[in-house]
């Protein structure tokens, strides 16, 4: 699954610099592939100030990955890293 599979070519072909508002107007209806539900490109970029200027397609991708909702994270509070440090609270460990 690729988050921007439906938007990659259009983001690459767009003329930059561009504002978030311009990208939303042009491509806002494109569906993003998120793990737990649906989200559009416009919903993700709508979390930014519309005047945010993106200098390149790579900037647009990075900002989109940063702006998607928690629907995109998969299993909430999951980590395959070490348990919380002493004094920190964390979710109970589950063994499968």
PDB file of C-alpha atoms in Angstrom:
ATOM      1  CA  UNK A   1       0.000   0.000   0.000  1.00  0.00           C
ATOM      2  CA  UNK A   2       1.358   3.401  -0.976  1.00  0.00           C
ATOM      3  CA  UNK A   3      -0.193   6.481   0.573  1.00  0.00           C
ATOM      4  CA  UNK A   4       0.149   8.661  -2.520  1.00  0.00           C
ATOM      5  CA  UNK A   5      -0.364   5.983  -5.194  1.00  0.00           C
ATOM      6  CA  UNK A   6      -3.298   7.907  -6.713  1.00  0.00           C
ATOM      7  CA  UNK A   7      -1.609  11.301  -6.480  1.00  0.00           C
ATOM      8  CA  UNK A   8       2.094  10.737  -7.272  1.00  0.00           C
ATOM      9  CA  UNK A   9       2.001  11.441 -11.013  1.00  0.00           C
ATOM     10  CA  UNK A  10      -0.177  14.522 -10.614  1.00  0.00           C
ATOM     11  CA  UNK A  11       1.962  15.903  -7.801  1.00  0.00           C
ATOM     12  CA  UNK A  12       5.093  15.360  -9.935  1.00  0.00           C
ATOM     13  CA  UNK A  13       3.541  17.069 -12.973  1.00  0.00           C
ATOM     14  CA  UNK A  14       2.344  20.130 -11.062  1.00  0.00           C
ATOM     15  CA  UNK A  15       4.244  23.418 -11.453  1.00  0.00           C
ATOM     16  CA  UNK A  16       6.075  24.552  -8.285  1.00  0.00           C
ATOM     17  CA  UNK A  17       6.297  26.577  -6.118  1.00  0.00           C
ATOM     18  CA  UNK A  18       2.634  26.133  -5.205  1.00  0.00           C
ATOM     19  CA  UNK A  19       0.548  26.834  -2.124  1.00  0.00           C
ATOM     20  CA  UNK A  20      -1.299  24.139  -0.216  1.00  0.00           C
ATOM     21  CA  UNK A  21      -4.551  25.857  -1.244  1.00  0.00           C
ATOM     22  CA  UNK A  22      -3.645  25.548  -4.941  1.00  0.00           C
ATOM     23  CA  UNK A  23      -2.879  21.837  -4.574  1.00  0.00           C
ATOM     24  CA  UNK A  24      -6.126  21.257  -2.667  1.00  0.00           C
ATOM     25  CA  UNK A  25      -8.115  23.053  -5.365  1.00  0.00           C
ATOM     26  CA  UNK A  26      -6.479  21.011  -8.119  1.00  0.00           C
ATOM     27  CA  UNK A  27      -6.160  17.555  -6.521  1.00  0.00           C
ATOM     28  CA  UNK A  28      -8.176  17.678  -3.289  1.00  0.00           C
ATOM     29  CA  UNK A  29     -10.548  14.844  -4.284  1.00  0.00           C
ATOM     30  CA  UNK A  30      -7.790  12.275  -4.829  1.00  0.00           C
ATOM     31  CA  UNK A  31      -8.133   9.355  -2.424  1.00  0.00           C
ATOM     32  CA  UNK A  32      -5.126   8.437  -0.307  1.00  0.00           C
ATOM     33  CA  UNK A  33      -4.470   4.836   0.683  1.00  0.00           C
ATOM     34  CA  UNK A  34      -4.548   4.842   4.489  1.00  0.00           C
ATOM     35  CA  UNK A  35      -4.532   1.812   6.767  1.00  0.00           C
ATOM     36  CA  UNK A  36      -7.760   2.432   8.687  1.00  0.00           C
ATOM     37  CA  UNK A  37     -10.341   4.164   6.547  1.00  0.00           C
ATOM     38  CA  UNK A  38     -10.397   6.766   3.846  1.00  0.00           C
ATOM     39  CA  UNK A  39      -8.866  10.184   3.495  1.00  0.00           C
ATOM     40  CA  UNK A  40      -8.438  12.579   0.598  1.00  0.00           C
ATOM     41  CA  UNK A  41      -5.420  14.604  -0.418  1.00  0.00           C
ATOM     42  CA  UNK A  42      -7.482  17.717   0.342  1.00  0.00           C
ATOM     43  CA  UNK A  43      -8.322  16.565   3.872  1.00  0.00           C
ATOM     44  CA  UNK A  44      -4.651  15.978   4.633  1.00  0.00           C
ATOM     45  CA  UNK A  45      -3.388  19.251   3.174  1.00  0.00           C
ATOM     46  CA  UNK A  46      -6.371  21.073   4.692  1.00  0.00           C
ATOM     47  CA  UNK A  47      -4.684  20.676   8.067  1.00  0.00           C
ATOM     48  CA  UNK A  48      -2.065  23.189   6.884  1.00  0.00           C
ATOM     49  CA  UNK A  49      -2.333  26.915   6.481  1.00  0.00           C
ATOM     50  CA  UNK A  50      -3.545  27.345   2.876  1.00  0.00           C
ATOM     51  CA  UNK A  51      -0.759  29.840   2.265  1.00  0.00           C
ATOM     52  CA  UNK A  52       1.967  27.285   3.036  1.00  0.00           C
ATOM     53  CA  UNK A  53       4.232  27.303  -0.005  1.00  0.00           C
ATOM     54  CA  UNK A  54       5.639  24.040  -1.289  1.00  0.00           C
ATOM     55  CA  UNK A  55       8.781  24.357  -3.376  1.00  0.00           C
ATOM     56  CA  UNK A  56       8.736  20.935  -5.054  1.00  0.00           C
ATOM     57  CA  UNK A  57       6.873  17.658  -5.478  1.00  0.00           C
ATOM     58  CA  UNK A  58       9.077  16.192  -2.738  1.00  0.00           C
ATOM     59  CA  UNK A  59       7.913  18.959  -0.382  1.00  0.00           C
ATOM     60  CA  UNK A  60       4.286  18.144  -1.253  1.00  0.00           C
ATOM     61  CA  UNK A  61       4.866  14.456  -0.494  1.00  0.00           C
ATOM     62  CA  UNK A  62       6.638  15.133   2.801  1.00  0.00           C
ATOM     63  CA  UNK A  63       3.957  17.559   3.965  1.00  0.00           C
ATOM     64  CA  UNK A  64       1.195  15.108   3.015  1.00  0.00           C
ATOM     65  CA  UNK A  65       2.840  12.265   4.942  1.00  0.00           C
ATOM     66  CA  UNK A  66       3.117  14.598   7.939  1.00  0.00           C
ATOM     67  CA  UNK A  67      -0.479  15.831   7.698  1.00  0.00           C
ATOM     68  CA  UNK A  68      -2.477  12.602   7.353  1.00  0.00           C
ATOM     69  CA  UNK A  69      -4.757  11.716  10.248  1.00  0.00           C
ATOM     70  CA  UNK A  70      -4.329   8.901  12.723  1.00  0.00           C
ATOM     71  CA  UNK A  71      -6.235   6.664  10.277  1.00  0.00           C
ATOM     72  CA  UNK A  72      -2.912   6.193   8.499  1.00  0.00           C
ATOM     73  CA  UNK A  73      -0.901   4.774  11.389  1.00  0.00           C
ATOM     74  CA  UNK A  74      -2.221   1.243  11.551  1.00  0.00           C
ATOM     75  CA  UNK A  75      -2.441  -0.237  15.019  1.00  0.00           C
ATOM     76  CA  UNK A  76      -2.591   2.572  17.600  1.00  0.00           C
ATOM     77  CA  UNK A  77       0.030   2.622  20.363  1.00  0.00           C
ATOM     78  CA  UNK A  78       1.898  -0.322  18.833  1.00  0.00           C
ATOM     79  CA  UNK A  79       5.661  -0.378  18.928  1.00  0.00           C
ATOM     80  CA  UNK A  80       8.110  -3.157  18.392  1.00  0.00           C
ATOM     81  CA  UNK A  81      10.620  -1.124  20.382  1.00  0.00           C
ATOM     82  CA  UNK A  82      11.516  -1.444  24.054  1.00  0.00           C
ATOM     83  CA  UNK A  83       8.860  -1.009  26.709  1.00  0.00           C
ATOM     84  CA  UNK A  84       8.444   2.411  28.376  1.00  0.00           C
ATOM     85  CA  UNK A  85      11.178   3.557  30.731  1.00  0.00           C
ATOM     86  CA  UNK A  86      10.751   3.435  34.486  1.00  0.00           C
ATOM     87  CA  UNK A  87       8.275   6.110  35.494  1.00  0.00           C
ATOM     88  CA  UNK A  88       6.651   6.321  32.056  1.00  0.00           C
ATOM     89  CA  UNK A  89       3.181   5.056  31.339  1.00  0.00           C
ATOM     90  CA  UNK A  90       2.524   3.072  28.236  1.00  0.00           C
ATOM     91  CA  UNK A  91       0.104   0.528  26.871  1.00  0.00           C
ATOM     92  CA  UNK A  92       0.096  -2.959  28.366  1.00  0.00           C
ATOM     93  CA  UNK A  93       2.222  -5.357  26.349  1.00  0.00           C
ATOM     94  CA  UNK A  94       0.364  -7.948  24.343  1.00  0.00           C
ATOM     95  CA  UNK A  95       1.948 -11.156  23.125  1.00  0.00           C
ATOM     96  CA  UNK A  96       0.536 -12.883  20.077  1.00  0.00           C
TER      97      UNK A  96
END
